[in-house]
Coordinates of C-alpha atoms and ligand atoms in Angstrom, one line a residue:
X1 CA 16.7 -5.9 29.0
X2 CA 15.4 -9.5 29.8
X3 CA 13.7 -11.3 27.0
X4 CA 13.2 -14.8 29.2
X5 CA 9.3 -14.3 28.7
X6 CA 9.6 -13.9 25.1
X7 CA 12.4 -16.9 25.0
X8 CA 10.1 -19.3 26.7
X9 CA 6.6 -18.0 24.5
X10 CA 9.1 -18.6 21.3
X11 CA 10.5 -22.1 22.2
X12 CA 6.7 -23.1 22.6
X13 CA 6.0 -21.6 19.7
X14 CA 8.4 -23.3 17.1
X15 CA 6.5 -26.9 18.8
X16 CA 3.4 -26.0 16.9
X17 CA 4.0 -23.4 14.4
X18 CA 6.8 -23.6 11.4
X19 CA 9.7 -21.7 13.4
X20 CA 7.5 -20.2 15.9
X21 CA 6.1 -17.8 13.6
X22 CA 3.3 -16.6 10.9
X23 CA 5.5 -14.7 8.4
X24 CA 9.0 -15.3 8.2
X25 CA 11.0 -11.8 9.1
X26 CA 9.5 -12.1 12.6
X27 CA 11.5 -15.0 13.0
X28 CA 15.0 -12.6 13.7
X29 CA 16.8 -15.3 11.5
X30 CA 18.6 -12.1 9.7
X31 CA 19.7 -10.6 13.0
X32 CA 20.0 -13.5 15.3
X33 CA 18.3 -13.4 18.7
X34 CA 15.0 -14.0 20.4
X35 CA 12.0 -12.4 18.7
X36 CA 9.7 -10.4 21.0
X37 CA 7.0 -11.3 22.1
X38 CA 4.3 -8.5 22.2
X39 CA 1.9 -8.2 25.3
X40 CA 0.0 -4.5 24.5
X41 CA 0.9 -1.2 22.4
X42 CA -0.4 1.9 22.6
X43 CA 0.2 5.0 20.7
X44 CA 4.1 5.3 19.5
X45 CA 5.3 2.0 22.4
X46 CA 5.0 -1.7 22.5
X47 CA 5.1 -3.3 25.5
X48 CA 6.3 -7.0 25.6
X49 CA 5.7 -10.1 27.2
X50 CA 8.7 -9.3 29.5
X51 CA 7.1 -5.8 30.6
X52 CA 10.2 -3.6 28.0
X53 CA 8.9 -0.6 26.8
X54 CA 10.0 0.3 23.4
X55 CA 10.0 2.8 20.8
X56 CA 8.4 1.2 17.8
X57 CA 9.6 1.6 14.4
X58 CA 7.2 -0.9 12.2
X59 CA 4.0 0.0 13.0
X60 CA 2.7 -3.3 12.2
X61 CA 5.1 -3.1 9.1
X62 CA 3.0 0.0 8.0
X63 CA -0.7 0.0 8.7
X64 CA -0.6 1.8 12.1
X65 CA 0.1 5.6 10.3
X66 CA -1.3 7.5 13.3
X67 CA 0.1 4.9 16.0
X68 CA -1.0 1.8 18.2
X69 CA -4.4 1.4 19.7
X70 CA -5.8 5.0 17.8
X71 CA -9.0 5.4 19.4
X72 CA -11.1 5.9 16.1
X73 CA -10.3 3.0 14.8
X74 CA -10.6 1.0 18.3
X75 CA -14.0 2.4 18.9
X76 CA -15.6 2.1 15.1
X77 CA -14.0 -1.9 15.6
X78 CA -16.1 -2.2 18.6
X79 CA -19.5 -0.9 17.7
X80 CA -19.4 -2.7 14.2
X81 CA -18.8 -6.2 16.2
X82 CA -21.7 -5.8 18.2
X83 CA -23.6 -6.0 15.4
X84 CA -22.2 -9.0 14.0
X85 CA -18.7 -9.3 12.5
X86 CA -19.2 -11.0 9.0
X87 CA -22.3 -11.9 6.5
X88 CA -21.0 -12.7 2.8
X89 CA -23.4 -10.1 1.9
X90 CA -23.4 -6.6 0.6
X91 CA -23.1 -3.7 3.3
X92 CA -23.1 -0.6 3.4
X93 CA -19.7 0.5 5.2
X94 CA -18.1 -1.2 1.5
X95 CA -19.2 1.4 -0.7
X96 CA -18.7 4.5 2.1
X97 CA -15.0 3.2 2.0
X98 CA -15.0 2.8 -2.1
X99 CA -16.1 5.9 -2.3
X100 CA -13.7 7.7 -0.1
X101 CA -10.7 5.8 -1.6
X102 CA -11.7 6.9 -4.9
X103 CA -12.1 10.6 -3.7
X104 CA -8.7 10.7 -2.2
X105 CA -6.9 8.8 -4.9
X106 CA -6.1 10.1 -8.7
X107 CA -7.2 8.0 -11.3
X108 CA -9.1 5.5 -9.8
X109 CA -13.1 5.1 -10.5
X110 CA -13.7 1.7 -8.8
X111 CA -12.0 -0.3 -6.2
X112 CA -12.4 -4.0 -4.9
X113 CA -11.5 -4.9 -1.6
X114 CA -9.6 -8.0 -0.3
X115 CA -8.0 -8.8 2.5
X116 CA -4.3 -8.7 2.1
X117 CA -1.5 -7.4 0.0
X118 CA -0.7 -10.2 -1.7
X119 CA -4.2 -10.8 -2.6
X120 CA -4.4 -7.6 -4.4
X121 CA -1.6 -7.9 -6.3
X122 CA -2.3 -11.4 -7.7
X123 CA -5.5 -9.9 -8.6
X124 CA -3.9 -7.2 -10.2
X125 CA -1.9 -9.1 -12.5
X126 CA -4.9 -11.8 -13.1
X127 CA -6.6 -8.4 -14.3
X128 CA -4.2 -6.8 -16.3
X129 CA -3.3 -10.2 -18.1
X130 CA -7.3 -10.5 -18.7
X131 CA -7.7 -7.5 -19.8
X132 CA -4.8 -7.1 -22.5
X133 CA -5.1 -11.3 -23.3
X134 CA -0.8 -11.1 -22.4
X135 CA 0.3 -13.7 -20.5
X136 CA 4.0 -12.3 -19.2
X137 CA 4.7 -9.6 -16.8
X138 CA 7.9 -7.2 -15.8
X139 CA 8.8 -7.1 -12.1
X140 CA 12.1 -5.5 -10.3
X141 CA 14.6 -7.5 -8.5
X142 CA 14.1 -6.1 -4.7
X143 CA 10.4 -5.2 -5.0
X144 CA 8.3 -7.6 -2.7
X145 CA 4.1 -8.1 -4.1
X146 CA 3.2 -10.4 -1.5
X147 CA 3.5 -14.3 -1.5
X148 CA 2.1 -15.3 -4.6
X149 CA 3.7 -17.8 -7.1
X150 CA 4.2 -14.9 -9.8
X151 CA 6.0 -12.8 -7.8
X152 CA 8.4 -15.4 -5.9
X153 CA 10.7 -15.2 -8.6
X154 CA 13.3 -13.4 -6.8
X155 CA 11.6 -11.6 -4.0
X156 CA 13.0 -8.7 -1.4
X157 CA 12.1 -8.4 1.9
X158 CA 11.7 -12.1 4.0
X159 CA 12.9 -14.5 1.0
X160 CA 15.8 -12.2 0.3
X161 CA 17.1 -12.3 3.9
X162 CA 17.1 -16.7 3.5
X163 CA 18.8 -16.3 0.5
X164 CA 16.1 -18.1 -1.2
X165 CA 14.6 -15.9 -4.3
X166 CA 13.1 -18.9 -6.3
X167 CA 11.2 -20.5 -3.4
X168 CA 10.5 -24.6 -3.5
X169 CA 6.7 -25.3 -4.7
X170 CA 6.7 -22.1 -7.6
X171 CA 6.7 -24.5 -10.9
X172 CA 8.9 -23.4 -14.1
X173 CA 5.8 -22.9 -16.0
X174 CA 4.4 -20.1 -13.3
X175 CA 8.7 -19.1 -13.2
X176 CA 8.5 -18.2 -17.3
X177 CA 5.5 -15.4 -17.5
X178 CA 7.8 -13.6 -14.9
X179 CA 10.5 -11.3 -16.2
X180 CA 13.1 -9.6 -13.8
X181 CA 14.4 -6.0 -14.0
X182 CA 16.3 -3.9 -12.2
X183 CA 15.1 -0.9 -10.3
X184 CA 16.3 2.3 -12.1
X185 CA 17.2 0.9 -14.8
X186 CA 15.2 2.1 -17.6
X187 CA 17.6 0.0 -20.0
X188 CA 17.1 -3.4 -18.5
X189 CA 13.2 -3.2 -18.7
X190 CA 13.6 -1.8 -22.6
X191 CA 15.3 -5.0 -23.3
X192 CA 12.8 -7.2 -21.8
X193 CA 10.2 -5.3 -23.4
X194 CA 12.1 -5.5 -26.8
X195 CA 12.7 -9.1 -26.6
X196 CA 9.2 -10.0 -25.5
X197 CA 7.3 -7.7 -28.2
X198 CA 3.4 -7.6 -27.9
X199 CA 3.9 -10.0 -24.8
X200 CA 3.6 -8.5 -21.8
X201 CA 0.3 -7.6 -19.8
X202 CA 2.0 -5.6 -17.4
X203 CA 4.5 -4.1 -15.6
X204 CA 4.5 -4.0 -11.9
X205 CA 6.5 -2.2 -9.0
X206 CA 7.1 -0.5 -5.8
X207 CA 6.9 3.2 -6.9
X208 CA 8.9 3.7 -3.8
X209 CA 10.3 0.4 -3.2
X210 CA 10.6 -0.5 0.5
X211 CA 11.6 -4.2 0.4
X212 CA 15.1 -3.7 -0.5
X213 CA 15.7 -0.8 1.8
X214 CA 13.5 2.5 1.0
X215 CA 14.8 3.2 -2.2
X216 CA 13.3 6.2 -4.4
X217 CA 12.8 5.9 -7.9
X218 CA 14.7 8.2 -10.0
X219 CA 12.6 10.9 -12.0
X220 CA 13.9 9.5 -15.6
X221 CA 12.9 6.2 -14.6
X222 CA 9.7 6.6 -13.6
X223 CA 8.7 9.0 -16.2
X224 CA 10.5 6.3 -18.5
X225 CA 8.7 3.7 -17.6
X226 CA 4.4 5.5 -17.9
X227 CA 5.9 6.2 -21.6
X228 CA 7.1 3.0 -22.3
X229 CA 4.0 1.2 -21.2
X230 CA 2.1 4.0 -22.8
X231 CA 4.0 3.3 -26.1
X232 CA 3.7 -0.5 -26.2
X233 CA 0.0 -1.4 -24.3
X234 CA 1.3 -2.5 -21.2
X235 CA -0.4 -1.5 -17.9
X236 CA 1.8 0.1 -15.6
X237 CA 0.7 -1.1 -12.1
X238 CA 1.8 0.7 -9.1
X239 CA 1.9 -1.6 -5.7
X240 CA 1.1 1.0 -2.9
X241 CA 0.6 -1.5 -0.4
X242 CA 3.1 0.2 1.5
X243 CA 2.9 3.7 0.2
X244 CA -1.0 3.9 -0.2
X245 CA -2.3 6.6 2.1
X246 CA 1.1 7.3 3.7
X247 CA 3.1 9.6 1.5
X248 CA 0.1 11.4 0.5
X249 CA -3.9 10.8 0.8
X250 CA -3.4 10.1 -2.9
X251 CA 0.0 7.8 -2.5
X252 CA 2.5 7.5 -5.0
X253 CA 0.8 8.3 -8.2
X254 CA 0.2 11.4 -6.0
X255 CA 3.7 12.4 -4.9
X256 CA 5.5 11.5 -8.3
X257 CA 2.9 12.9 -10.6
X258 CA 2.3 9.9 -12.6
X259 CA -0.8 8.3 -13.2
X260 CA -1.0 4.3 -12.9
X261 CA -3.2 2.2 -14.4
X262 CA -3.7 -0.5 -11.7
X263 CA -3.2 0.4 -7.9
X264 CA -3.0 -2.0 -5.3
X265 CA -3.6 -1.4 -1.7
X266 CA -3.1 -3.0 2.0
X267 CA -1.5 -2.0 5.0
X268 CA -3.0 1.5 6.1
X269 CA -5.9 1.3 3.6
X270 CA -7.2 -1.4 7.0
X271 CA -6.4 0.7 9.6
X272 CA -4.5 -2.3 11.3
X273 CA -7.6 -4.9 10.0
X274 CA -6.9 -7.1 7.1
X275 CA -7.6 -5.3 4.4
X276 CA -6.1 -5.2 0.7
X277 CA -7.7 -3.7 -2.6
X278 CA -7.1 -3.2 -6.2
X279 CA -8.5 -0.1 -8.1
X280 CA -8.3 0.8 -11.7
X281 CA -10.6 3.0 -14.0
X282 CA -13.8 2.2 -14.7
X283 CA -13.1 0.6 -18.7
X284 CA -10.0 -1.7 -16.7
X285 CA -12.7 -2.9 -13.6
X286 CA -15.3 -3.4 -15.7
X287 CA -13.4 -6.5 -16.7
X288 CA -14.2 -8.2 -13.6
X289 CA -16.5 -10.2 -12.0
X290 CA -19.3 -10.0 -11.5
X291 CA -19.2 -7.5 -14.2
X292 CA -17.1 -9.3 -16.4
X293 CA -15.3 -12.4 -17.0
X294 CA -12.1 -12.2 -15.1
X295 CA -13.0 -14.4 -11.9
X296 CA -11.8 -13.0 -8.2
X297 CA -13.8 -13.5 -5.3
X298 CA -13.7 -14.0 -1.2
X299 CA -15.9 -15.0 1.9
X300 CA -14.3 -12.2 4.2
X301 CA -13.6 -9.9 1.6
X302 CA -15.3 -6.5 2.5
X303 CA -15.5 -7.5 6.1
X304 CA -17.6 -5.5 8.0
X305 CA -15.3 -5.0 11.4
X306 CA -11.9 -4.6 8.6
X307 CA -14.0 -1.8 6.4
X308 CA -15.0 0.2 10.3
X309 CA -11.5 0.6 10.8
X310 CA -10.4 1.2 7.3
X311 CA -13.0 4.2 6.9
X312 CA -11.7 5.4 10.4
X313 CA -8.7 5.6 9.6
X314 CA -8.9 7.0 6.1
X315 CA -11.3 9.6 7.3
X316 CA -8.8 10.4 9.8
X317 CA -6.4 11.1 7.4
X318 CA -8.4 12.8 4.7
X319 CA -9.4 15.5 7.6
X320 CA -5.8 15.6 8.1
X321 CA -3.5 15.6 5.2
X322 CA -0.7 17.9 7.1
X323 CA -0.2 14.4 8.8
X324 CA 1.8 13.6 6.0
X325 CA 3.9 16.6 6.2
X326 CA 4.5 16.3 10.2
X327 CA 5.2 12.7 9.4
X328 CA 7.7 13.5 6.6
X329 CA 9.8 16.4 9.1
X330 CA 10.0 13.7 11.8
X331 CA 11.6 11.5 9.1
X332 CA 13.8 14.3 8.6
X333 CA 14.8 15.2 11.7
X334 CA 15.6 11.2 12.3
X335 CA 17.1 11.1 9.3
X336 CA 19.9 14.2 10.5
X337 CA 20.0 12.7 13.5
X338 CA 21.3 8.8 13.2
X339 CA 23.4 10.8 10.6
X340 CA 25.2 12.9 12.7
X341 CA 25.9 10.0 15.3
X342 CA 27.0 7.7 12.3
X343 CA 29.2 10.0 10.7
X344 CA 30.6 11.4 14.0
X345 CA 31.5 7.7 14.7
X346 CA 33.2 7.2 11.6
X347 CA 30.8 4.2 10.6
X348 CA 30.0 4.3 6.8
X349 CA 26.8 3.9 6.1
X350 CA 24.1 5.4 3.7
X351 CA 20.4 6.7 4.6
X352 CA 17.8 6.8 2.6
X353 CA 14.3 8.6 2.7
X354 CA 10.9 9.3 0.9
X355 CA 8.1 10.5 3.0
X356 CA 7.9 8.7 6.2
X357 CA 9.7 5.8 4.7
X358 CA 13.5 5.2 6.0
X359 CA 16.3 3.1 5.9
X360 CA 19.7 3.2 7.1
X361 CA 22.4 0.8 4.8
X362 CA 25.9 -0.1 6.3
X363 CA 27.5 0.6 2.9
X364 CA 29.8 3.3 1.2
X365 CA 27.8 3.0 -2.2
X366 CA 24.8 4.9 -2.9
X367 CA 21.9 2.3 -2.3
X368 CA 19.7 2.9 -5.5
X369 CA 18.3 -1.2 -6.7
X370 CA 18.4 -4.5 -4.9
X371 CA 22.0 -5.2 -6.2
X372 CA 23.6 -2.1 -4.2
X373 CA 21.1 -3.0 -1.2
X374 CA 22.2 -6.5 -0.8
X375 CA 25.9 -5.2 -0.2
X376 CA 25.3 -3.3 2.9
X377 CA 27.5 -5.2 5.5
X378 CA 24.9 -7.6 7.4
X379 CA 27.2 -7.7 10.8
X380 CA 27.0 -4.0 11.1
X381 CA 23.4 -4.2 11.1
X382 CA 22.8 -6.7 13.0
X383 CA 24.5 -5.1 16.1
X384 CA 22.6 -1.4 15.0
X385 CA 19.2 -3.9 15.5
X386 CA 20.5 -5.3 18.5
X387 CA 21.7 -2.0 20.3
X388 CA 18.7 -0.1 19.5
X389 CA 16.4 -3.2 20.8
X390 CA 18.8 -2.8 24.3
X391 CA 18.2 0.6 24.3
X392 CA 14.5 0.6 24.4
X393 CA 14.0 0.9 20.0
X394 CA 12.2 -1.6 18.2
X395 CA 13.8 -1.3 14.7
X396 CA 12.5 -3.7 11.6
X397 CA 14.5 -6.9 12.2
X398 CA 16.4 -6.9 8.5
X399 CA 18.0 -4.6 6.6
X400 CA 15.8 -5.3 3.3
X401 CA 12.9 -3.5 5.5
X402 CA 11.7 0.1 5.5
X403 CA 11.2 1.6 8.8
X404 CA 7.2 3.5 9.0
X405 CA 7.0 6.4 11.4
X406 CA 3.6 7.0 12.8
X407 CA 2.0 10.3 14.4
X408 CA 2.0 9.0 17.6
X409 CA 6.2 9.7 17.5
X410 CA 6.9 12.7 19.4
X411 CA 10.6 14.5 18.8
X412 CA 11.1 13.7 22.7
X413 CA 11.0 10.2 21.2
X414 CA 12.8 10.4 18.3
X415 CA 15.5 12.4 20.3
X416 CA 15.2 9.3 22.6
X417 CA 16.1 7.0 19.4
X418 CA 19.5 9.3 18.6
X419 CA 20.3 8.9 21.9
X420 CA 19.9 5.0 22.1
X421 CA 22.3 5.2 19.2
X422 CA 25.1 7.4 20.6
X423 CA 25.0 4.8 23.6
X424 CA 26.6 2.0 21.5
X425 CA 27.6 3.0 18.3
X426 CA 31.3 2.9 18.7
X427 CA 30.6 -1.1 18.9
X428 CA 29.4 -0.6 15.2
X429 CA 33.3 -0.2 14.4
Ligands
LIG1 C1 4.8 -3.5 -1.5 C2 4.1 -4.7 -0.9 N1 3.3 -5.4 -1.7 C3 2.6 -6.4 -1.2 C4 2.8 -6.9 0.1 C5 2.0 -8.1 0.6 O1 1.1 -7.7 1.5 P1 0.5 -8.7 2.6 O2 1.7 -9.0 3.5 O3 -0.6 -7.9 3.3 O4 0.1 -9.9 1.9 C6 3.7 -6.3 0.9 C7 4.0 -6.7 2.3 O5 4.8 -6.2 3.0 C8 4.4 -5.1 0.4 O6 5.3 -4.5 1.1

């Protein structure tokens, strides 16, 4: 494939953006190489500036569920910006997407809308620390909650891969109300807990984490975790930014069972627009403002062109909800697949999968926290991304990332993706 296109679009990028990009994992600095450049996607393809076809595997890093370009959405984006595209005034559209959120989601009476990840879940934890009046909160080593100061303590995903977890510009005093765990590890959040009595407003995590690899949480540690919060008055807030209306219409809390006490939301909850949101009951919203005193506010926030496409694509998927299944047996068939391949080869490597979440990890251990992620062999990896990318699959660009099927996948495709592997795997010895 020829990338000169991209190459070029790139080098004039870095002249007038900080290294050519607006997030950092774009940037290919984990896997080397030229980051592509995208012209047009439809469906389950991305076509880049360079006119390669390829078979995407990020969907926009999650939002695009039921594929590129999905006409609902498209069309309900269209109509709403001929009307006018923002007011910083009540519309409708907000409360017809509240209200289906809240009908496809357990637990939740009221939800405020913002428009990214990170936004909700510094809101989150601004809420849950107003609401208990404790200052400190619990987060696992691995899990990613956006770019806020809080949470870049020792991050996953981007800041992992540049080997920077306490990132220059977050001050000691922000550092201190942070406490690290470790992903299931029951014991290391008891101890925190235990040596921080009566202290902590909440804990928060990735019920399945996908920043460190898709890694699934193990049943005693979940559980564990709702009845020690339960026990001691923390909130126990569950970031479904990436898992929110893709494992289920009612996410994580759905799948495992277990009832949060703060949600956030982004990704698919936008339908590709930026979007985030934070829901709670009604006694835990009631804190905020307007309604109460914990301040949280935005000019775009509820925006009307963002809420079209959000209540597109959440109607699309509440009409729908064997999407999730169809979604889940194409993980599985993907899964057996690049199995088969890898193990025929001889190349060690573990796979892991929740849903339509998967990750494949160059490593003999079982991948199961941040510390057993991080040892997957980085060289392996990056010539798995780079021989899928020359064989026509568009893979996420580090191996802290989850991949995110869509509908738009057929099994011709994901046959095609096994096949792009078998082409080149012996270089993976
Ligand atoms: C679990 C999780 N929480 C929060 C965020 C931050 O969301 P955003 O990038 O929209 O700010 C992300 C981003 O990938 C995420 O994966």
């Amino acid at each position: 494939m020829q990338y000169q296109r991209s190459s070029a679009l790139f080098n004039e990028a870095q002249e007038y953006i900080p290294g050519g990009v607006n997030s950092p994992v774009r940037a290919f600095k984990a896997v080397g190489g030229t980051p592509i450049f995208v012209k047009e996607a439809k469906g389950a393809y991305l076509t880049d500036e360079d006119g390669n076809k390829l078979i995407d595997y990020i969907a926009s890093w999650g939002p695009l569920i039921l594929g590129h370009a999905y006409e609902p959405v498209i069309e309900a984006v269209i109509e709403k910006a001929k009307k006018g595209t923002s007011f910083g005034m009540p519309t409708e559209i907000e409360t017809e997407l509240a209200k289906l959120a809240v009908s496809m989601v357990p637990n939740i009476d009221k939800i405020r809308f913002v428009n990214s990840g990170t936004e909700a879940c510094m809101s989150a934890i601004r809420l849950a620390r107003g609401y208990t009046s404790k200052d400190k909160i619990i987060k696992f080593a691995g899990c990613y909650h956006g770019h806020s100061d809080s949470f870049l303590i020792q991050a996953g995903s981007g800041a992992v891969t540049f080997g920077s977890p306490n990132s220059p510009g977050v001050t000691q005093g922000t550092a201190k109300d942070t406490l690290l765990a470790s992903y299931n590890n029951l014991e290391s959040v008891q101890a925190l807990v235990d040596a921080n009595k009566n202290e902590i407003a909440a804990i928060i995590i990735e019920p399945i984490a996908g920043n460190m690899g898709c890694i699934i949480p193990e049943e005693a540690f979940i559980k564990g975790l709702k009845e020690l919060c339960t026990k001691e008055g923390i909130l126990l807030i569950f970031d479904e930014v990436m898992t929110g209306f893709r494992l289920a219409r009612g996410g994580a809390q759905e799948v495992l069972g277990i009832n949060a006490d703060i949600v956030t939301f982004g990704k698919v909850i936008g339908g590709g627009l930026p979007v985030g949101a934070f829901a709670a009951r009604k006694e835990i919203m009631a804190k905020l403002a307007p309604e109460g005193p914990v301040y949280q506010a935005g000019t775009l926030s509820g925006n009307p062109l963002a809420m079209s496409a959000g209540l597109a694509m959440l109607t699309a998927l509440n009409n729908n909800p064997e999407i999730f299944r169809s979604l889940a047996d194409k993980t599985a068939y993907l899964h057996k697949g690049l199995s088969k391949v890898l193990t025929d080869a001889g190349i060690i490597h573990q796979i892991n999968r929740f849903g339509s979440m998967i990750s494949v990890h160059f490593t003999d251990e079982p991948v199961v926290d941040f510390e057993s992620s991080a040892k997957g062999n980085n060289e392996t990896f990056k010539k798995y991304f780079h021989g899928m990318l020359s064989n026509g699959v568009y893979l996420p660009p580090s191996a802290f990332e989850s991949y995110f099927l869509n509908d738009a996948l057929s099994y011709e495709d994901i046959d095609a993706t096994i096949k792009a592997l078998e082409n080149f795997v012996t270089d993976l010895k």
